[in-house]
């Protein structure tokens, strides 16, 4: 079965930040933030037309500085948060802010994207997540469900919980906690768990993964030495509570049960360099996407620890048109855990990968040289999961 | 009948003379004559001297049977001349005379004989007459004697009868006397302890007493006897119970008791009970030897004791039992078997406990000898009591011990290996204090290899004792087949090699990757060790094993190639891990140096940063270390001054292409384009890729990891102008020194290029330093 060719989009600048537009469930849309020290940075809104395999882009100016991290509000598709750095007085400051995209620049309304940056609209600043007291912000995470009024930001060794008020015009620090210990402790990444009524946040610092309760801002669990080296990213299984994936500089992806953290449930070692990103598919959590600085994106199928270990249970109605395919599918061996596809379209380190919020079979990856690649899950696998 | 009339004339004259008086019919004469002739072997009409060719019926033949004198004379007269007639007449006369004289001689002889015969007959007549008289006298005498005898018999008849009767009475009386004396005799016997005699007396009297018990007197005797017998039995039992007198006497007691008619069932129970007591005594003494407190006698002594004490006793008991209670049939045999099985089981338990104590010791020869004795001793009762399965159980124990020994040796080998590793660790730690590192690495490797090999050989030799020919159990099927193949080859040798690989691999999986709990040199050494095993040692050891233990078993064994593959895989993993660990050490150094520095407000570079020198130093040290154990390996051909040439190229390209101060909006595009084009022509770099077994590959791996780390770290920072220049200087310095270590120097160039390019991108004010200045700084540093 011929898979669709990947769609490649080139940015002019280096880029590290990628996020799906979480609140948008119809169109396949990704947000990409650029890194440039010399020019105004941009946020590219990449709109992918699945049927025609065409990319439409919109460019918004992000004049505050180069973007290190971007995350879209789960409630309002016009709202997003970025972590950016600005250089001032020969110092680099890492800040975070919540922005609103200008109405007219939302894709669809803007039919003829203009190439020149001067005509591009700028983002509208909603509020700053004031960080000066706490150090430079590494990451901002929205509460996954709810009205998009709660945000966690990680600044150096502090974890800060913000309440956004007055349609996000004002950010109030609701509570905070900090990591104490010897040496310079710095959070590198954090994710908000979609389970437990969104009361848990997991963070990564150095080689440890920690879980936090947002109600008390206290540590729930801690996986010391989760990875041999720096932990780069983590993600929660969207369908199976307590399950957590982490990746790091030891080239490994590890899957944890947060109730028993002494040993990982599974370990994947497919990449040949640091793994920067790990993402569970939102619907089919056996599909795990990882991006690495070996320039590869790897799609893994972790059937045995997914919420659908014995295949997807579907109604017979769904199968009626595929009736003749069933027997051979049933006779197949259950797939093994492990990598199922390696995507090598990138030439440089891949620092960000993510699934589309709208189409569970589609994902984007971004490499440092500004190349955005949109790929699909191999059809054979897709049908295998569906049938 | 002319012939018959003429016949007697010339031919039978002398023969006729004795019969002359009886005139007989010529028929009869003829017949008698014929019979005589027949007797003398002459056929009818055949006469001696007659020429064979002449016709027997010729009437002219003088000697023929049918001679006719008339015909003959006629013929003569007719045929012969006168002279011849005269001649024949003289001849005839002469012949007649000769015949006459012959006849006279014969008659004379016959006559003599006849006379002597007559004399003899006469004499006989006289003798017979005398004899007749004597016979008459004899007859008379005999008659007289007969008469007398009859008379005497008649007279003695009465007395004879009486005497017979009296003799009967006498015998009866003697028997009675015996009976009457029986009680006292029995008592005496019992008193004297002559139990056997007593039992014999009792046996003789019992039937009689039984028969005549209705008579009061006998009854009394019987009662007395019974009392005494009871006492006897009592005493016998007493003796039997006291039991101190040893198995043969006990057997005797039992025999007597049996003869006394005691119930065999009960006796056999009791016998066994006593035997049990005795054997349990033995067992207890054995157990005492086992006891924890005193230093137990060595295992050989122990099995000797057990063998002579318990097993010997058991043999005696079994033999006596079978002799005594043979009549008991299969039920008795069952009882004995059960008895032997139970006690044997306890004995085995003791032996096993003792043997278990032996597990710790290293001396196999003593153990094997002890086992041999143990096994040998049990063959006798085993044969005697096949049903009790003692021999099988003994074999089983020996097998179990053999298995445990194998396990013990495997443990020992593992421990020895771990000890070796500990030694190596210490040795690795020690010289570092003395400021010298590495020179002993090859030596250490040789030490470890030889020590492990000698341990393996020692174990093999020690285990080999189990299969020695003189050992009694070595020809059991287990020791011929399974022990050799599954036990020694698979369990011990293959198991050890596997466990060695696992131990080695476990160093790769240690969670503390960061701390590096394992000294990298140890990883390197182990990797080399495994590689050596793969190339030579494994096949050597297995050949050795196969030779020593001629494996006859057909069960599948692990082929050498599989083990070699495992060892190679282990070696590869270890080496890869070594690369990772060493790469990590350098990476950490580089990462810290990049992360902790404030690159924006740094001063103009004057020197290469110390950390870079350190990196080069460490890399050189690693190079030396690896060089001690691994070969150089191949590198791509390069010219001697390649570093300079490439450097100039890369700096000039940068000068022209990337850092030209062109602030047009298309500038970043160009940068991308350039780096992309460059990548199009270069291979993708697998940073943590598997390494080959040579120095260059190892070093390449380490340097790749380090430089990639540097690249990633640089990309996370923002640089000021001088920061960029510092990176430039550092990279040039690295380039000057690192190219020589790697297989393909292009790789170093490419990575360093990318580092500088990334730093330039991360710099808001990218003003590169003059290449000449960079070179000067580097050469000075």
mmCIF file of C-alpha atoms in Angstrom, chain B residues 16 21 31 52-53 174 185 213 276 299 306 353 366 393 400 437 448 567 603 668 677 687 698:
data_model
loop_
_atom_site.group_PDB
_atom_site.id
_atom_site.type_symbol
_atom_site.label_atom_id
_atom_site.label_comp_id
_atom_site.label_asym_id
_atom_site.label_seq_id
_atom_site.Cartn_x
_atom_site.Cartn_y
_atom_site.Cartn_z
ATOM 1 C CA UNK B 16 37.194 -147.082 5.413
ATOM 2 C CA UNK B 21 32.684 -153.219 10.628
ATOM 3 C CA UNK B 31 26.350 -138.322 2.497
ATOM 4 C CA UNK B 52 42.431 -126.972 -12.621
ATOM 5 C CA UNK B 53 41.934 -127.254 -16.329
ATOM 6 C CA UNK B 174 15.378 -96.139 77.786
ATOM 7 C CA UNK B 185 18.391 -82.534 81.624
ATOM 8 C CA UNK B 213 -0.253 -86.568 76.915
ATOM 9 C CA UNK B 276 16.703 -51.927 63.984
ATOM 10 C CA UNK B 299 34.103 -37.497 54.642
ATOM 11 C CA UNK B 306 28.937 -45.866 57.728
ATOM 12 C CA UNK B 353 23.836 -34.284 55.309
ATOM 13 C CA UNK B 366 38.516 -37.137 48.757
ATOM 14 C CA UNK B 393 19.214 -44.877 45.825
ATOM 15 C CA UNK B 400 22.981 -35.758 42.987
ATOM 16 C CA UNK B 437 47.910 4.591 34.256
ATOM 17 C CA UNK B 448 42.733 -12.475 34.019
ATOM 18 C CA UNK B 567 31.048 -13.630 23.233
ATOM 19 C CA UNK B 603 36.343 38.980 26.353
ATOM 20 C CA UNK B 668 19.774 33.276 6.445
ATOM 21 C CA UNK B 677 24.163 21.413 0.229
ATOM 22 C CA UNK B 687 26.600 9.398 16.545
ATOM 23 C CA UNK B 698 36.705 3.416 19.194
#
